[in-house]
mmCIF file of C-alpha atoms and ligand atoms in Angstrom:
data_model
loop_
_atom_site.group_PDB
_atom_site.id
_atom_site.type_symbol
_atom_site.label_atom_id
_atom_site.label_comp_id
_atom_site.label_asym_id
_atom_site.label_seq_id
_atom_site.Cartn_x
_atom_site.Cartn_y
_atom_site.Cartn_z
ATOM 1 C CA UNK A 1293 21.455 35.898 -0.557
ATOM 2 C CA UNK A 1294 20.351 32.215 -1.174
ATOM 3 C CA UNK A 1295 17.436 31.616 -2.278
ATOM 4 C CA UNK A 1296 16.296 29.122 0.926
ATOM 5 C CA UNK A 1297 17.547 32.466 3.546
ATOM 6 C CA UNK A 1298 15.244 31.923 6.229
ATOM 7 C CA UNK A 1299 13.898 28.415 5.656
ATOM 8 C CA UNK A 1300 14.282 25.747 8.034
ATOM 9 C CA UNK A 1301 14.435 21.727 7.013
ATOM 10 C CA UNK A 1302 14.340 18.977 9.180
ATOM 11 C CA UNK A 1303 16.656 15.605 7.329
ATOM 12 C CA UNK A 1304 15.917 12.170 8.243
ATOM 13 C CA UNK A 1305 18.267 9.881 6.375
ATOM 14 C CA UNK A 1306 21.595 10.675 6.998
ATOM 15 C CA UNK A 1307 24.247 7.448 7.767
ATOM 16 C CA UNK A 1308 27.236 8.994 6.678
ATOM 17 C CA UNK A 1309 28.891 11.397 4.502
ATOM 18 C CA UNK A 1310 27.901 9.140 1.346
ATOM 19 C CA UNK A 1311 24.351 9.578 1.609
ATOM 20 C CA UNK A 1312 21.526 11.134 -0.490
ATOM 21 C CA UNK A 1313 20.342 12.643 2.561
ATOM 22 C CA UNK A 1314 23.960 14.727 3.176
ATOM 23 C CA UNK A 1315 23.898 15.375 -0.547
ATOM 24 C CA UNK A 1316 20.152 16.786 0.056
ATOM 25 C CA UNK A 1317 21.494 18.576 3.008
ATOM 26 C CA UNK A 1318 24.359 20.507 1.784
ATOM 27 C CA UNK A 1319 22.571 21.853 -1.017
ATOM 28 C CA UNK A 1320 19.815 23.114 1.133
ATOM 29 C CA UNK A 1321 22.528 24.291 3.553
ATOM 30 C CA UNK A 1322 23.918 26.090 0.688
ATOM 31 C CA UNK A 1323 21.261 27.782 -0.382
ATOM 32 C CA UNK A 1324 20.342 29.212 3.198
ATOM 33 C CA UNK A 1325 18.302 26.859 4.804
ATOM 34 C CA UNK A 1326 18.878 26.231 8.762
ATOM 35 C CA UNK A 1327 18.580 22.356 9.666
ATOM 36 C CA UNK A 1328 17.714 20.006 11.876
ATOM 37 C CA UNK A 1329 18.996 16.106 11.435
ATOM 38 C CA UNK A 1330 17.318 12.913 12.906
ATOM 39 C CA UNK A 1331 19.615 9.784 12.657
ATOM 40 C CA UNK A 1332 19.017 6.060 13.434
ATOM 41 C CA UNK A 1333 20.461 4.521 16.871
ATOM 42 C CA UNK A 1334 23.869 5.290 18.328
ATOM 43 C CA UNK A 1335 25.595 3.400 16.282
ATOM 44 C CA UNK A 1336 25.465 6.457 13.261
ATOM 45 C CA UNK A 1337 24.825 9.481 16.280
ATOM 46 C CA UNK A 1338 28.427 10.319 16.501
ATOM 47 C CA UNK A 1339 28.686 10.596 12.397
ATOM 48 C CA UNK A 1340 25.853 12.312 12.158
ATOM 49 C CA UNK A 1341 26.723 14.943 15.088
ATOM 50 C CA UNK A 1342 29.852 15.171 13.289
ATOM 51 C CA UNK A 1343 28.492 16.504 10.201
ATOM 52 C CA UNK A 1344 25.639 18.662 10.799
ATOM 53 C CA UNK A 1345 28.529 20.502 13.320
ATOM 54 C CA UNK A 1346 30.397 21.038 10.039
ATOM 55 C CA UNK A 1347 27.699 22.984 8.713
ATOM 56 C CA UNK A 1348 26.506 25.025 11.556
ATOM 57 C CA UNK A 1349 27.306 23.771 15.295
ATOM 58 C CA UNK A 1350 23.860 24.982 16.473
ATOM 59 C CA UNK A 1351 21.750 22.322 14.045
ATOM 60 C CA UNK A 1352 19.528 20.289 16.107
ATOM 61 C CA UNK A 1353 20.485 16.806 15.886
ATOM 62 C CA UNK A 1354 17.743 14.139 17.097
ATOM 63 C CA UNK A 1355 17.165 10.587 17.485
ATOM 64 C CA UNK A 1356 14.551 8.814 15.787
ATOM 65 C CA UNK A 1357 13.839 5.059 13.874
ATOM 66 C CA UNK A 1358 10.826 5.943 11.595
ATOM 67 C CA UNK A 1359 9.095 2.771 13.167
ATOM 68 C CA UNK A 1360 8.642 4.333 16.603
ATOM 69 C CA UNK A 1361 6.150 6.884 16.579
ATOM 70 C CA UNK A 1362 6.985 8.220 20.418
ATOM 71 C CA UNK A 1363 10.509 8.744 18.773
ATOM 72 C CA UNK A 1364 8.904 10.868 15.250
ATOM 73 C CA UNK A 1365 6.306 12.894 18.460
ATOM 74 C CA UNK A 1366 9.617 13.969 20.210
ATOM 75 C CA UNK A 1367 11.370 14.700 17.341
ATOM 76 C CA UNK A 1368 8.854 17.493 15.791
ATOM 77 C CA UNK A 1369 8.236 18.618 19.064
ATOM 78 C CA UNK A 1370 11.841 19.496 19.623
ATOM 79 C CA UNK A 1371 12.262 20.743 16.081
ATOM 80 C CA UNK A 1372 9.253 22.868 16.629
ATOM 81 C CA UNK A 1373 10.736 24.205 19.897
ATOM 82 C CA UNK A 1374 14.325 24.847 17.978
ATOM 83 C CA UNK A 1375 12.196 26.786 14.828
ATOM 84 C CA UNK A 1376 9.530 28.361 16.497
ATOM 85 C CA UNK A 1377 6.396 26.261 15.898
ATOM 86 C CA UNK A 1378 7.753 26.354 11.436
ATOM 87 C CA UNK A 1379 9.288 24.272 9.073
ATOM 88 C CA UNK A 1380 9.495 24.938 5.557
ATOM 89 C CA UNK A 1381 11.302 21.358 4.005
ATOM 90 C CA UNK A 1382 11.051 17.561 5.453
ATOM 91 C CA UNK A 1383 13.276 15.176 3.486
ATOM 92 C CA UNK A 1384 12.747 11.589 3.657
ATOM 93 C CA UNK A 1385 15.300 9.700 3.015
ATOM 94 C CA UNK A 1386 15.035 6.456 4.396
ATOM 95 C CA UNK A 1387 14.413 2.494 3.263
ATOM 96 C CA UNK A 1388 15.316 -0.613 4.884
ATOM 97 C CA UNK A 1389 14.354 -4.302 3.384
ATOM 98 C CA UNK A 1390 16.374 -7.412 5.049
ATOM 99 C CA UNK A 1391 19.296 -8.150 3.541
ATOM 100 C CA UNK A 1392 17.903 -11.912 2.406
ATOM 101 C CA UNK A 1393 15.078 -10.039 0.351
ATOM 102 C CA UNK A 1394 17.758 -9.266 -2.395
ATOM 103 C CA UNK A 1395 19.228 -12.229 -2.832
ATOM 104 C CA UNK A 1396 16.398 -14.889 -3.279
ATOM 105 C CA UNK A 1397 13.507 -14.448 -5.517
ATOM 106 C CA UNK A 1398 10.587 -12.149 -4.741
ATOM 107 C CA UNK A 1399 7.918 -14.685 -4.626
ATOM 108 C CA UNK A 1400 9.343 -16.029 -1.447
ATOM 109 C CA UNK A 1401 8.999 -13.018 0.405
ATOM 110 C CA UNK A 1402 7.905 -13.581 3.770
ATOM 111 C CA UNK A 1403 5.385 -11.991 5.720
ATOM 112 C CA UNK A 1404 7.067 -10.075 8.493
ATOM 113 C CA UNK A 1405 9.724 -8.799 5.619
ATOM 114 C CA UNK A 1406 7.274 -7.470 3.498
ATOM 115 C CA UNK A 1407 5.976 -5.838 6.659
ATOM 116 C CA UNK A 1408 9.345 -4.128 8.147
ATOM 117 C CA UNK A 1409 10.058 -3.132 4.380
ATOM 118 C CA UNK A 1410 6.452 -1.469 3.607
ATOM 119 C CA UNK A 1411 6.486 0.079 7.373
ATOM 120 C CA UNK A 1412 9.961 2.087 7.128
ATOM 121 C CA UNK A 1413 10.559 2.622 3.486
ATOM 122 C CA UNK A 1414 6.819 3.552 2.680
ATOM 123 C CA UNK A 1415 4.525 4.090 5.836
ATOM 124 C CA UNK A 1416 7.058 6.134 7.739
ATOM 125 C CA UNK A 1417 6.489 9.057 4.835
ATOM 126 C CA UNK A 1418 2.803 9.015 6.203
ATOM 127 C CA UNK A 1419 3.833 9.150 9.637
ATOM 128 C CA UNK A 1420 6.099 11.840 9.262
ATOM 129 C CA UNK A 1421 4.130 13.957 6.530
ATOM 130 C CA UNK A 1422 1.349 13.694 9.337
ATOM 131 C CA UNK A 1423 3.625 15.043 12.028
ATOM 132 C CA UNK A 1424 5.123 17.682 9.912
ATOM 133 C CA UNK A 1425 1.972 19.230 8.643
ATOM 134 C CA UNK A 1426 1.242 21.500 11.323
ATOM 135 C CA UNK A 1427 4.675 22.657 11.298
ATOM 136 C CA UNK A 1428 4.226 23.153 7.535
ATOM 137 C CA UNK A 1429 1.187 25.351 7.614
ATOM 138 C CA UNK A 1430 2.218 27.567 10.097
ATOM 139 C CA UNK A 1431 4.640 28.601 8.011
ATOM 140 C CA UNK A 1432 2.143 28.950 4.967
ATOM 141 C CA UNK A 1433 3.413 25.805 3.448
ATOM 142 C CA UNK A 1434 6.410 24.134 2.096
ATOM 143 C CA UNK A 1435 8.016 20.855 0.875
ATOM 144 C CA UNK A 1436 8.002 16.852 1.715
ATOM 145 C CA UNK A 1437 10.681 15.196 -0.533
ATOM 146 C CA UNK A 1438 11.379 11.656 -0.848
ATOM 147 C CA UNK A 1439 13.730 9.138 -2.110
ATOM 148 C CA UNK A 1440 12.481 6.767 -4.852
ATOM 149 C CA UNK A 1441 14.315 4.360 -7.661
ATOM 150 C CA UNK A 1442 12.709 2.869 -10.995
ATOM 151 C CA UNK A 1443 12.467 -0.263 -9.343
ATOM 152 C CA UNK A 1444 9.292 0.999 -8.074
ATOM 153 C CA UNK A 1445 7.911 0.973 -11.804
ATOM 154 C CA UNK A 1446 9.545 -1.491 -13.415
ATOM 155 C CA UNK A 1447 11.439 -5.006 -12.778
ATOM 156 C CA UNK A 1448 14.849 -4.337 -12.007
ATOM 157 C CA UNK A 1449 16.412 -8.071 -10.793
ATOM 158 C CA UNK A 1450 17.193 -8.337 -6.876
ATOM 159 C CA UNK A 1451 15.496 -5.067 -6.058
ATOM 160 C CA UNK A 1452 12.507 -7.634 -5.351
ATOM 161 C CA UNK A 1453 10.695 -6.063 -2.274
ATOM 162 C CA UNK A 1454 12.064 -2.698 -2.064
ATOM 163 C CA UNK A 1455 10.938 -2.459 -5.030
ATOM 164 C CA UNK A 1456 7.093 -3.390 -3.671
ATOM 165 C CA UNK A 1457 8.073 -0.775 -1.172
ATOM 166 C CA UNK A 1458 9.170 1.613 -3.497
ATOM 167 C CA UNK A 1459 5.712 1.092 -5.624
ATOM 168 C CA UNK A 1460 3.942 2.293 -2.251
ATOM 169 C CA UNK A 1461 5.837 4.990 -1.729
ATOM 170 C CA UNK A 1462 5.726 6.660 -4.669
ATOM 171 C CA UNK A 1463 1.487 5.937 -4.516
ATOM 172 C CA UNK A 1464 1.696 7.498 -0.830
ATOM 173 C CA UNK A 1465 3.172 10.550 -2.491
ATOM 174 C CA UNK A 1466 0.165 11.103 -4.983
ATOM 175 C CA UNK A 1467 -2.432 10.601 -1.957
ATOM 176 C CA UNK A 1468 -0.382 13.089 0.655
ATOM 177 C CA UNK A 1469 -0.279 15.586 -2.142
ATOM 178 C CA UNK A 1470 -3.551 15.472 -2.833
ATOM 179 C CA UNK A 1471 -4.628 15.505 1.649
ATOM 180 C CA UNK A 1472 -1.660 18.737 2.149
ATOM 181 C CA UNK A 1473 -2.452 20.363 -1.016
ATOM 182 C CA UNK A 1474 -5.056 22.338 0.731
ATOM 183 C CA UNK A 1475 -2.575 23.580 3.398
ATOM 184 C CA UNK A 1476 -0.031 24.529 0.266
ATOM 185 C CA UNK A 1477 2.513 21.378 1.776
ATOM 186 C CA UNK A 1478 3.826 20.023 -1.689
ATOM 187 C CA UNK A 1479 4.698 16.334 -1.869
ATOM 188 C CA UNK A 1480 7.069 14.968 -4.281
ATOM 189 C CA UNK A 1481 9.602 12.055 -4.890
ATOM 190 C CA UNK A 1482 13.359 11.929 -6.755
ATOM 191 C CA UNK A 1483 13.509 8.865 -8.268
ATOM 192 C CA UNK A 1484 17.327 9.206 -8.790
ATOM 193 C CA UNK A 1485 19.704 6.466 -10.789
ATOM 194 C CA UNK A 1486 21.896 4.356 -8.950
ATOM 195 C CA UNK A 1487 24.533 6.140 -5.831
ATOM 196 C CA UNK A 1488 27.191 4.440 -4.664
ATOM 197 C CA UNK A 1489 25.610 4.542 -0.564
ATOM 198 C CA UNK A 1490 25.515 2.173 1.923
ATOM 199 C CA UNK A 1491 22.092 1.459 0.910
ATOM 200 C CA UNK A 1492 22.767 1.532 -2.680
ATOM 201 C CA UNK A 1493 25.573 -0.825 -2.333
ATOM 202 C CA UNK A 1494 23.736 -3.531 -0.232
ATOM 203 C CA UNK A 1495 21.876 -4.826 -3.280
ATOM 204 C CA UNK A 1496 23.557 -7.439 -4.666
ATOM 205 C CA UNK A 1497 25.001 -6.765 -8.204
ATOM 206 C CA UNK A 1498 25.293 -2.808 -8.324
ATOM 207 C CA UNK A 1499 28.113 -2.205 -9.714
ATOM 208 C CA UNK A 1500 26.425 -4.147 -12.941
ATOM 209 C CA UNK A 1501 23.502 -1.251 -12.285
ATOM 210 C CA UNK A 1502 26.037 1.212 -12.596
ATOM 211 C CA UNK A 1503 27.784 0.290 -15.181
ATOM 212 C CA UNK A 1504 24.401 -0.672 -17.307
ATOM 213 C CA UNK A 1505 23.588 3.389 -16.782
ATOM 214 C CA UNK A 1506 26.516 4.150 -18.345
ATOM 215 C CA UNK A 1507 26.103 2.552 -20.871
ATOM 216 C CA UNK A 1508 22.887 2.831 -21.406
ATOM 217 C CA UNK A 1509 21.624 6.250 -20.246
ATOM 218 C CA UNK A 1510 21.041 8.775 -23.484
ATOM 219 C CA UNK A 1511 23.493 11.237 -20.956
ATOM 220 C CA UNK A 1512 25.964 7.978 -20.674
ATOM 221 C CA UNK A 1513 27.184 8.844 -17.094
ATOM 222 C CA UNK A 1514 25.499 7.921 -13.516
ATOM 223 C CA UNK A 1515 24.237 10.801 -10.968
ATOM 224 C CA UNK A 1516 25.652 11.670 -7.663
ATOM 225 C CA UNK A 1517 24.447 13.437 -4.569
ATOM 226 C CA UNK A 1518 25.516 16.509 -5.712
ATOM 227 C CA UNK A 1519 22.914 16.222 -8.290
ATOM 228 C CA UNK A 1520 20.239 15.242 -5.792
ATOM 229 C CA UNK A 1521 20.660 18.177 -3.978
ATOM 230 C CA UNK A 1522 20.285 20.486 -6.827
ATOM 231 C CA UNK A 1523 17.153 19.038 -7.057
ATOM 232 C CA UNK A 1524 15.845 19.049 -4.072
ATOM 233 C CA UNK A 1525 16.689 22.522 -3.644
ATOM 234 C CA UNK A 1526 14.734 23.581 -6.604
ATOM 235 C CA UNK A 1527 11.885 21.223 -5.320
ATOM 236 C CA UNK A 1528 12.123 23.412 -2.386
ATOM 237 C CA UNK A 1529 12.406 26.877 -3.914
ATOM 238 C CA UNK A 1530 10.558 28.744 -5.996
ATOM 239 C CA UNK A 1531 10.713 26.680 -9.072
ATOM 240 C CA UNK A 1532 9.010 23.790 -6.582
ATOM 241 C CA UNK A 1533 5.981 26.265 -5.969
ATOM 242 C CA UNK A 1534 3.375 24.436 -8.305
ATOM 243 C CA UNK A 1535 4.904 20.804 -8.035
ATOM 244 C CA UNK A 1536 3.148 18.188 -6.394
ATOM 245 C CA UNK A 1537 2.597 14.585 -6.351
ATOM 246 C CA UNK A 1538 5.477 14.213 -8.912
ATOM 247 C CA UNK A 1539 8.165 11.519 -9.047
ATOM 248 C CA UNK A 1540 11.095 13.012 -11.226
ATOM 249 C CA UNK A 1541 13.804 11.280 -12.690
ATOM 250 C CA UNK A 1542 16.746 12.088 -12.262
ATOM 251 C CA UNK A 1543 19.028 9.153 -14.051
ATOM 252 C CA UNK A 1544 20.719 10.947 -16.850
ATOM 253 C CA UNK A 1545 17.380 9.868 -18.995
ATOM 254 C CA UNK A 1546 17.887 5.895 -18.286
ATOM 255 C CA UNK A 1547 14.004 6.015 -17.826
ATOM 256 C CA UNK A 1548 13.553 6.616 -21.355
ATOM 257 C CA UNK A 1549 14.860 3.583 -22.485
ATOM 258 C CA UNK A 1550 12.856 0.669 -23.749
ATOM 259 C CA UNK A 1551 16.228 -1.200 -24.882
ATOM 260 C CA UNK A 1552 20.253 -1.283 -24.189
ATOM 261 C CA UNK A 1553 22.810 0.542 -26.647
ATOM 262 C CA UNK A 1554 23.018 -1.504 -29.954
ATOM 263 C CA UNK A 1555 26.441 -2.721 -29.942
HETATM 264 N N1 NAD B 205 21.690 4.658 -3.502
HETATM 265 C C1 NAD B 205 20.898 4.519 -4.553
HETATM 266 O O1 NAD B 205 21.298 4.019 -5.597
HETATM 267 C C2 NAD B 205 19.470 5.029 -4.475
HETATM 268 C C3 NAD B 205 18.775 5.281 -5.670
HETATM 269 C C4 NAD B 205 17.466 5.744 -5.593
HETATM 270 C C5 NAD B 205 16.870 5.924 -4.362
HETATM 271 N N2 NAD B 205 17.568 5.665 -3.217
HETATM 272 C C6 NAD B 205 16.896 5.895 -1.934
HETATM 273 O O2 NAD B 205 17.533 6.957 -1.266
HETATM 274 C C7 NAD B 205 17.244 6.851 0.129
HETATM 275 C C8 NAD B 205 18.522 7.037 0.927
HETATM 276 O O3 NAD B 205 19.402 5.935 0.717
HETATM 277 P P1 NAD B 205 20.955 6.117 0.463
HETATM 278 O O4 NAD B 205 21.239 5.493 -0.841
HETATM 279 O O5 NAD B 205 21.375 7.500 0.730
HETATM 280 O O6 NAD B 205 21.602 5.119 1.548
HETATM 281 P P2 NAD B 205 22.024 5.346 3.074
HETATM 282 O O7 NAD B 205 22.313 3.987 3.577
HETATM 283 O O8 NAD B 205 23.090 6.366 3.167
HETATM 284 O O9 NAD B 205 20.702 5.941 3.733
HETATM 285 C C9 NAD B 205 19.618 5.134 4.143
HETATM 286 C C10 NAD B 205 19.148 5.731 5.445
HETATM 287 O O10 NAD B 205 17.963 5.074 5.909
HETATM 288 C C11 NAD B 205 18.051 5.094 7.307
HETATM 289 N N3 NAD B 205 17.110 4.140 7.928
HETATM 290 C C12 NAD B 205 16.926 2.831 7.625
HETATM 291 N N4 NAD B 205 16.023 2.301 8.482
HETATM 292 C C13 NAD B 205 15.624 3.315 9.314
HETATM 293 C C14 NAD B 205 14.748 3.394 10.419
HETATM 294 N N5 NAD B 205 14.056 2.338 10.860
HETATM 295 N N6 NAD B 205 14.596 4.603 11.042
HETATM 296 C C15 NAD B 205 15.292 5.687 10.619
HETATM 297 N N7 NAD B 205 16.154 5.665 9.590
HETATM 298 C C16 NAD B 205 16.325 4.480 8.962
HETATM 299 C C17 NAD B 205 19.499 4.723 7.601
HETATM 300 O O11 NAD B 205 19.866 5.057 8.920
HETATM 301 C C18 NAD B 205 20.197 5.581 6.562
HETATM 302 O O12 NAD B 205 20.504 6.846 7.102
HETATM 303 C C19 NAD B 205 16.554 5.501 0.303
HETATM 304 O O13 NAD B 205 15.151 5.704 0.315
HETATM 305 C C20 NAD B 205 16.965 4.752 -0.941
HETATM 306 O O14 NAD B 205 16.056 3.716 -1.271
HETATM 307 C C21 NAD B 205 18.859 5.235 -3.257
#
């Protein structure tokens, strides 16, 4: 018996089989959960089709961009249809800031980048926290999860405005628990070290991120999805019942830090 038997999660996030998202998935997979997917234009549908298959054939598997909200109505409607009117998990795991925004400096972030950024790595948690709740409560509760990274806190060079997105997010996360607390919805965020994903290795320089974990982390090693999903399936279990509005580290301690290694 796992210990999610009877739970059903709904995934936005997956590109490929490198992603936090199919980390997230597995786990939940693992542990008993049935799920549904969402992924981002054709261009990742066949990947994503592919996958989900691999875990059970029957997963619903959706389209929907996180900017479109006639895309995120027909998504829970269907996924209400395919679990009978319940969820009990809704992973987010999804950020986009234009390419440019890493390389230059943050102060010349323009206006309609600091827009798409905020409106699909932070709003689209709102959006989809909104359109989940009812799902949610009917099944007496359950769990939003997001993705989140220290550059949300702190200054970590070339993040720049995902990192202003990141800041929102993790905000977003404190208000939503506070609005679904009432219907038992818990809201939390993993704020995990740096993963070698398509995401991840957009930014300019991470492999120096990496590498500074090692070296630097009291646990001296970087995380992987695996890990993720550990979490997230404890976020989503019992041991998540009386978590909310959290952001938890999980960076093999880097967090802690206030300096590197002395040589
Ligand atoms: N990789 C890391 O080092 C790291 C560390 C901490 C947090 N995160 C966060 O984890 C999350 C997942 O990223 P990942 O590293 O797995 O990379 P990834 O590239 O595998 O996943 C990013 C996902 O976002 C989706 N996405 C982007 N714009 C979208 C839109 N408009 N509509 C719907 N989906 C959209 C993409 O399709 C993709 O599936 C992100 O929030 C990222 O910021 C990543």
């Amino acid at each position: 018996m796992g210990q999610l038997d009877g739970q059903t999660g709904l995934i936005f996030g997956v590109a490929n089989k490198r992603s936090i998202a199919w980390g997230i998935a597995r786990a939940l997979h693992d542990a008993g959960m049935r799920l549904a997917f969402t992924y981002q234009g054709e261009r990742l549908e066949g990947t994503v089709r592919e996958l989900a298959a691999s875990l059970d054939p029957a997963c619903p598997v959706l389209p929907c961009d996180v900017s479109d909200d006639e895309q995120i109505a027909a998504v829970f409607r269907q996924v209400g249809e395919a679990f009978d009117g319940g969820l009990d998990a809704l992973v987010h795991s999804v950020a986009f800031a234009p390419k440019e925004s890493f390389a230059g400096l943050f102060v010349e972030t323009s206006r309609a980048d600091f827009a798409a950024a905020l409106d699909i790595s932070a709003y689209s948690l709102v959006a989809l926290a909104r359109a989940a709740a009812p799902l949610l409560e009917a099944r007496g509760g359950g769990s939003v999860i997001t993705m989140t990274y220290l550059g949300g806190e702190r200054v970590v060079p070339k993040y720049n405005l995902m990192g202003v997105a990141k800041a929102a997010l993790e905000s977003a996360v404190t208000y939503l628990a506070f609005d679904l607390g009432p219907k038992n919805i818990r809201v939390n965020a993993i704020s995990a070290g740096p993963v070698r994903t398509l995401a991840g290795r957009s930014i300019p320089g991470f492999p120096r991120m990496e590498e500074y974990v090692r070296e630097n982390a009291p646990l001296g090693r970087n995380v992987d999805i695996e890990d993720i999903g550990h979490l997230a399936a404890f976020l989503a279990g019992p041991g998540g019942r009386n978590i909310t509005g959290e952001v938890i580290h999980l960076d093999a301690g880097y967090h802690v830090m206030g300096m590197g290694r002395p040589e």
